[in-house]
Amino acid sequence: DERRKANLFATLPARDGNATRGGIVLSGHTDVVPVDGQPWTTDPFTATPVGDRIYGRGVTDMKSFSAIGLAFVPEFLRRGLKQPLHLALSYDEEVGCIGVHRLIGDILARGVAPAGCIVGEPTGMQVVVAHKGKKAWRCRVRGFEAHSSLTPQGVNAVQIACELVAFLTQKARAFRDRGGFDDAYDVPFTTVHTGVIRGGTAVNIIPRDCQFDFEIRHLPSDDPDQFFAEVRAHAETFLPDMHRVAPDTWIEFDPLSSLPGFDTGGDSAIAALAHQCNGAHDHGKVSFGTEASLFHNAGVPTIICGPGHIAQAHQPNEWVSLQQLAACEAFMRRLADRVCVA
């Protein structure tokens, strides 16, 4: 809305001029995570070949797929397309798939109706037909300051926050130990994670404020809203003791992000096309989230398939192998064989 960032949606029309009906979307995001504080040994914003790898921020997540797709545009056009081929590049995926919401709304409003979508997140070029859902929140605890020698006269926001984090850890262990489980996923159970915590000013001051960010990445069998209701109910058990010391203390939660899960199914037409293009018959499910679920829920059957591995993404010295790039190029050639006239 501030018009500082933009999505790009480009269509290569079919040879008969059709630019809206059917066809495949090649989708990726243009943003990357920061490199601040990471010990890089190469310039993170220059693609640097070293041996059989290319190093650089985003080479795995997921600029290689987009670059290869763009490199094949001349071949798609030269051979002529049976149906349109769309290129979707969105902004701010890393902070909640923000741009792609607008992009999908825009293309649907213009009457574009793709038959399928391939999201090029790093899967080692395996076809992935599902990923977990994700929800994240920020918990803010307001305590009451006092000198640390007078602890009963204060409300320690850091300690209360840490007790809530410990409760989240218990929930995470319960999901790990009791399930449900789906062994098709790389992590076969629902996970809970606390990623950021901030609070306090000095060791001799009872901290007034503390906040922490946490998330759940859930299987379809687990309800994230029920999980959050249990977290909130546990937080409310602290309030009577807090209010006895200082009535204006509180615990509040703010939603940070939400991304639904999806499952296109291994027998879908878009999965069958992807299997033909990667030359394999197996498929998997992953724990990380992508824009695939948003395309899928908008009525565009979607799979994930791209070069590189998620273990290399977001890391210092992020890299992708030349072998993976070659596999992606082979995928695009086979795609051209199936979507082009000549």
Coordinates of C-alpha atoms in Angstrom, one line a residue:
D1 CA 0.0 0.0 0.0
E2 CA 3.0 2.4 0.5
R3 CA 4.0 1.6 -3.1
R4 CA 7.6 0.8 -2.1
K5 CA 7.4 -2.8 -3.2
A6 CA 5.8 -4.6 -6.0
N7 CA 4.8 -8.1 -7.2
L8 CA 5.5 -9.1 -10.8
F9 CA 3.1 -11.3 -12.7
A10 CA 4.1 -11.9 -16.3
T11 CA 2.3 -14.1 -18.8
L12 CA 3.7 -15.8 -21.9
P13 CA 0.5 -16.3 -24.0
A14 CA -0.4 -19.5 -25.8
R15 CA 0.3 -19.6 -29.5
D16 CA -3.5 -19.0 -30.2
G17 CA -3.4 -15.8 -28.1
N18 CA -5.0 -17.2 -24.9
A19 CA -3.4 -15.5 -21.9
T20 CA -5.9 -16.2 -19.1
R21 CA -7.4 -19.7 -19.4
G22 CA -5.4 -22.6 -17.9
G23 CA -1.7 -22.9 -18.0
I24 CA 0.9 -23.3 -15.3
V25 CA 2.3 -20.7 -12.9
L26 CA 6.0 -20.8 -11.9
S27 CA 6.1 -19.0 -8.6
G28 CA 8.8 -17.6 -6.4
H29 CA 9.6 -14.8 -4.0
T30 CA 12.1 -12.0 -4.6
D31 CA 13.0 -11.2 -0.9
V32 CA 15.7 -12.8 1.2
V33 CA 16.4 -13.0 4.9
P34 CA 19.0 -10.7 6.4
V35 CA 22.7 -11.5 6.6
D36 CA 23.4 -9.3 9.6
G37 CA 25.8 -10.9 12.1
Q38 CA 26.4 -14.0 10.0
P39 CA 30.0 -15.1 9.4
W40 CA 30.1 -15.1 5.5
T41 CA 33.4 -16.0 3.8
T42 CA 32.1 -14.6 0.4
D43 CA 30.1 -11.6 -0.6
P44 CA 26.5 -12.7 0.3
F45 CA 25.0 -10.6 -2.5
T46 CA 27.3 -11.8 -5.3
A47 CA 26.8 -15.3 -6.7
T48 CA 30.2 -16.9 -6.1
P49 CA 31.2 -20.3 -7.7
V50 CA 33.5 -22.4 -5.5
G51 CA 34.1 -25.9 -6.7
D52 CA 30.8 -27.6 -7.5
R53 CA 28.7 -25.0 -5.5
I54 CA 27.5 -21.5 -5.9
Y55 CA 27.4 -19.4 -2.8
G56 CA 25.2 -16.4 -2.1
R57 CA 22.2 -15.2 -0.1
G58 CA 19.1 -16.7 -1.7
V59 CA 20.8 -19.1 -4.1
T60 CA 18.9 -21.9 -2.4
D61 CA 15.9 -19.9 -1.1
M62 CA 14.9 -19.6 -3.9
K63 CA 16.4 -17.4 -6.6
S64 CA 18.0 -20.3 -8.6
F65 CA 14.5 -21.6 -9.5
S66 CA 13.3 -18.1 -10.6
A67 CA 16.6 -17.5 -12.5
I68 CA 16.3 -20.8 -14.4
G69 CA 12.6 -20.2 -15.2
L70 CA 13.4 -16.8 -16.6
A71 CA 16.4 -18.2 -18.6
F72 CA 14.0 -20.6 -20.3
V73 CA 11.6 -17.9 -21.4
P74 CA 13.2 -17.6 -24.9
E75 CA 12.8 -21.3 -25.4
F76 CA 9.2 -21.4 -24.3
L77 CA 8.4 -18.5 -26.7
R78 CA 10.4 -20.0 -29.6
R79 CA 8.7 -23.3 -29.4
G80 CA 5.2 -21.8 -28.8
L81 CA 2.9 -22.7 -25.9
K82 CA -0.2 -24.8 -26.0
Q83 CA -1.5 -22.9 -23.0
P84 CA -0.2 -19.8 -21.2
L85 CA 2.8 -19.9 -18.9
H86 CA 2.8 -17.5 -16.0
L87 CA 5.7 -16.2 -13.9
A88 CA 4.8 -15.0 -10.4
L89 CA 7.4 -13.1 -8.3
S90 CA 6.2 -11.8 -5.0
Y91 CA 7.6 -9.6 -2.2
D92 CA 7.9 -10.1 1.6
E93 CA 7.4 -13.9 1.6
E94 CA 9.9 -14.2 4.5
V95 CA 7.7 -12.1 6.8
G96 CA 4.4 -13.9 6.2
C97 CA 3.8 -14.3 2.5
I98 CA 2.5 -10.7 2.4
G99 CA 2.9 -9.9 -1.3
V100 CA 1.5 -13.1 -2.7
H101 CA -1.9 -12.4 -1.1
R102 CA -2.2 -9.3 -3.2
L103 CA -0.8 -11.0 -6.3
I104 CA -3.3 -13.9 -6.1
G105 CA -6.2 -11.4 -5.6
D106 CA -5.1 -9.3 -8.5
I107 CA -4.8 -12.1 -11.0
L108 CA -8.1 -13.7 -10.0
A109 CA -9.8 -10.3 -10.3
R110 CA -8.4 -10.1 -13.9
G111 CA -9.9 -13.4 -14.8
V112 CA -6.7 -15.4 -14.9
A113 CA -7.5 -19.0 -14.1
P114 CA -4.3 -21.2 -14.1
A115 CA -4.7 -24.9 -14.1
G116 CA -1.7 -25.4 -11.7
C117 CA 1.2 -23.9 -10.0
I118 CA 4.8 -24.9 -9.3
V119 CA 6.5 -23.2 -6.3
G120 CA 10.3 -23.4 -6.6
E121 CA 11.2 -23.6 -2.9
P122 CA 14.2 -25.9 -2.2
T123 CA 13.1 -29.5 -2.1
G124 CA 16.2 -31.1 -3.7
M125 CA 14.0 -31.2 -6.9
Q126 CA 11.6 -33.7 -5.2
V127 CA 7.9 -33.2 -5.8
V128 CA 6.3 -32.0 -2.5
V129 CA 2.5 -32.1 -2.4
A130 CA 1.9 -30.8 1.2
H131 CA 3.2 -28.6 4.0
K132 CA 2.2 -27.9 7.5
G133 CA 0.2 -24.9 8.6
K134 CA 1.8 -22.2 10.8
K135 CA 0.6 -19.6 13.3
A136 CA 2.8 -17.2 15.3
W137 CA 2.1 -14.9 18.2
R138 CA 3.8 -12.3 20.4
C139 CA 3.2 -12.6 24.2
R140 CA 3.7 -9.3 26.1
V141 CA 3.9 -9.4 29.9
R142 CA 3.5 -6.2 32.0
G143 CA 4.9 -6.6 35.5
F144 CA 5.7 -4.1 38.3
E145 CA 9.2 -2.7 38.9
A146 CA 10.8 -2.7 42.3
H147 CA 14.3 -3.0 43.7
S148 CA 15.5 -6.5 43.5
S149 CA 16.0 -6.7 47.2
L150 CA 12.3 -6.3 47.6
T151 CA 11.1 -9.0 45.2
P152 CA 7.7 -9.6 46.9
Q153 CA 6.8 -6.0 46.2
G154 CA 7.3 -6.4 42.4
V155 CA 5.9 -8.5 39.6
N156 CA 8.8 -10.0 37.6
A157 CA 7.7 -10.0 33.9
V158 CA 10.8 -12.0 32.8
Q159 CA 10.1 -14.8 35.2
I160 CA 6.4 -15.0 34.2
A161 CA 7.4 -15.0 30.6
C162 CA 9.9 -17.8 31.2
E163 CA 7.3 -19.9 32.9
L164 CA 5.0 -19.5 29.8
V165 CA 7.9 -20.5 27.6
A166 CA 8.4 -23.5 29.8
F167 CA 4.7 -24.4 29.2
L168 CA 5.3 -24.1 25.5
T169 CA 8.2 -26.4 25.8
Q170 CA 6.0 -29.0 27.6
K171 CA 3.4 -28.7 24.7
A172 CA 6.2 -29.2 22.2
R173 CA 7.3 -32.4 24.0
A174 CA 3.7 -33.7 24.1
F175 CA 3.4 -33.3 20.4
R176 CA 6.7 -35.0 19.9
D177 CA 6.0 -37.9 22.2
R178 CA 2.2 -38.5 21.7
G179 CA 1.6 -37.3 18.2
G180 CA -0.3 -37.4 15.9
F181 CA 2.2 -38.4 13.4
D182 CA 2.5 -38.4 9.6
D183 CA 5.7 -40.0 8.5
A184 CA 5.5 -38.4 5.0
Y185 CA 6.6 -35.1 6.6
D186 CA 10.3 -34.4 7.1
V187 CA 9.4 -33.7 10.8
P188 CA 6.4 -36.1 11.3
F189 CA 4.7 -34.3 14.2
T190 CA 3.5 -30.8 15.1
T191 CA 6.2 -28.5 16.5
V192 CA 6.2 -25.5 18.9
H193 CA 9.1 -23.1 19.0
T194 CA 10.0 -19.9 20.9
G195 CA 12.3 -17.7 18.7
V196 CA 12.7 -14.3 20.4
I197 CA 12.6 -13.0 23.9
R198 CA 13.4 -9.6 25.3
G199 CA 13.0 -8.1 28.8
G200 CA 14.5 -6.4 31.8
T201 CA 16.9 -3.5 32.2
A202 CA 19.3 -4.4 35.0
V203 CA 19.9 -7.3 37.3
N204 CA 19.0 -5.3 40.4
I205 CA 15.7 -4.2 39.0
I206 CA 12.6 -6.4 39.0
P207 CA 11.7 -6.2 35.3
R208 CA 8.5 -4.4 34.3
D209 CA 8.3 -5.7 30.7
C210 CA 9.1 -8.9 28.8
Q211 CA 7.9 -10.2 25.5
F212 CA 8.5 -13.3 23.4
D213 CA 7.5 -14.6 20.0
F214 CA 6.4 -18.2 19.5
E215 CA 5.0 -20.3 16.7
I216 CA 3.3 -23.6 16.0
R217 CA 3.8 -25.6 12.8
H218 CA 0.9 -28.1 12.8
L219 CA -0.2 -31.2 11.1
P220 CA -3.8 -31.1 9.7
S221 CA -4.8 -33.3 12.7
D222 CA -3.8 -30.7 15.2
D223 CA -5.9 -27.5 15.8
P224 CA -3.7 -24.4 16.2
D225 CA -6.5 -22.4 17.7
Q226 CA -7.1 -25.1 20.4
F227 CA -3.4 -25.0 21.2
F228 CA -3.5 -21.2 21.5
A229 CA -6.6 -21.4 23.7
E230 CA -4.7 -23.6 26.1
V231 CA -1.7 -21.2 26.1
R232 CA -3.9 -18.3 26.9
A233 CA -5.8 -20.2 29.6
H234 CA -2.5 -21.1 31.3
A235 CA -1.3 -17.5 31.1
E236 CA -4.5 -16.4 32.9
T237 CA -3.6 -18.5 35.9
F238 CA -0.8 -16.0 36.7
L239 CA -3.1 -13.0 36.8
P240 CA -4.5 -13.3 40.3
D241 CA -1.1 -13.3 42.0
M242 CA 0.1 -10.5 39.7
H243 CA -3.0 -8.3 40.5
R244 CA -2.6 -8.8 44.2
V245 CA 0.7 -6.9 44.0
A246 CA -0.2 -4.5 41.2
P247 CA -3.7 -4.3 39.7
D248 CA -2.5 -2.7 36.4
T249 CA -0.3 -5.7 35.4
W250 CA -1.3 -7.9 32.5
I251 CA -0.5 -10.6 29.9
E252 CA -1.5 -9.9 26.3
F253 CA -1.1 -11.8 23.0
D254 CA -0.7 -10.3 19.5
P255 CA -1.0 -12.4 16.3
L256 CA 2.1 -12.2 14.1
S257 CA 1.4 -14.4 11.1
S258 CA -0.7 -17.2 9.9
L259 CA -0.2 -19.5 7.0
P260 CA -2.6 -22.4 6.2
G261 CA -1.3 -25.9 5.4
F262 CA -2.3 -27.6 2.2
D263 CA -2.2 -31.1 0.6
T264 CA -2.7 -31.3 -3.2
G265 CA -2.3 -35.0 -3.2
G266 CA 0.2 -37.2 -5.1
D267 CA -2.5 -38.2 -7.6
S268 CA -3.3 -34.7 -8.7
A269 CA -2.8 -33.5 -12.3
I270 CA -0.2 -30.9 -11.3
A271 CA 1.7 -33.6 -9.3
A272 CA 1.6 -35.9 -12.3
L273 CA 3.0 -33.2 -14.5
A274 CA 5.8 -32.5 -12.0
H275 CA 6.7 -36.2 -11.8
Q276 CA 7.0 -36.2 -15.5
C277 CA 9.3 -33.2 -15.4
N278 CA 11.6 -34.4 -12.5
G279 CA 11.7 -38.0 -13.8
A280 CA 10.7 -39.5 -10.4
H281 CA 7.5 -41.1 -9.0
D282 CA 7.9 -40.3 -5.3
H283 CA 6.6 -37.3 -3.5
G284 CA 7.0 -35.8 0.0
K285 CA 5.6 -33.4 2.5
V286 CA 7.6 -30.6 4.3
S287 CA 7.4 -28.6 7.6
F288 CA 8.3 -25.2 6.2
G289 CA 5.6 -22.9 4.8
T290 CA 5.3 -21.4 1.4
E291 CA 2.9 -19.5 -0.9
A292 CA 1.8 -22.9 -2.2
S293 CA -1.0 -23.2 0.3
L294 CA -2.3 -19.7 -0.7
F295 CA -2.4 -20.7 -4.4
H296 CA -4.0 -24.0 -3.5
N297 CA -6.7 -22.5 -1.3
A298 CA -7.5 -20.0 -4.1
G299 CA -8.4 -22.9 -6.4
V300 CA -5.0 -23.3 -8.2
P301 CA -3.7 -26.9 -7.6
T302 CA -0.1 -26.5 -6.5
I303 CA 3.0 -28.5 -5.7
I304 CA 6.5 -27.4 -4.5
C305 CA 9.7 -28.4 -6.4
G306 CA 12.9 -26.5 -6.6
P307 CA 16.7 -26.9 -6.5
G308 CA 18.7 -27.0 -3.3
H309 CA 17.8 -28.1 0.2
I310 CA 16.1 -26.2 3.0
A311 CA 19.0 -27.1 5.4
Q312 CA 21.2 -24.6 3.4
A313 CA 18.6 -21.8 3.4
H314 CA 19.0 -18.8 5.8
Q315 CA 22.5 -20.0 6.7
P316 CA 25.8 -18.1 6.5
N317 CA 27.5 -19.2 3.3
E318 CA 24.2 -20.4 1.8
W319 CA 25.0 -22.5 -1.3
V320 CA 23.4 -24.6 -4.0
S321 CA 25.2 -27.3 -5.9
L322 CA 25.7 -27.2 -9.7
Q323 CA 24.1 -30.7 -9.8
Q324 CA 20.9 -29.3 -8.4
L325 CA 20.9 -26.4 -10.9
A326 CA 21.4 -29.0 -13.7
A327 CA 18.5 -31.0 -12.4
C328 CA 16.3 -27.9 -12.4
E329 CA 17.3 -27.1 -15.9
A330 CA 16.4 -30.7 -17.0
F331 CA 13.0 -30.1 -15.2
M332 CA 12.4 -27.0 -17.3
R333 CA 13.3 -28.8 -20.5
R334 CA 10.9 -31.5 -19.8
L335 CA 8.3 -28.9 -18.9
A336 CA 8.8 -27.3 -22.2
D337 CA 8.4 -30.6 -24.0
R338 CA 4.9 -30.9 -22.4
V339 CA 3.6 -27.4 -22.6
C340 CA 5.0 -26.3 -25.9
V341 CA 3.7 -26.9 -29.4
A342 CA 7.0 -27.7 -31.1

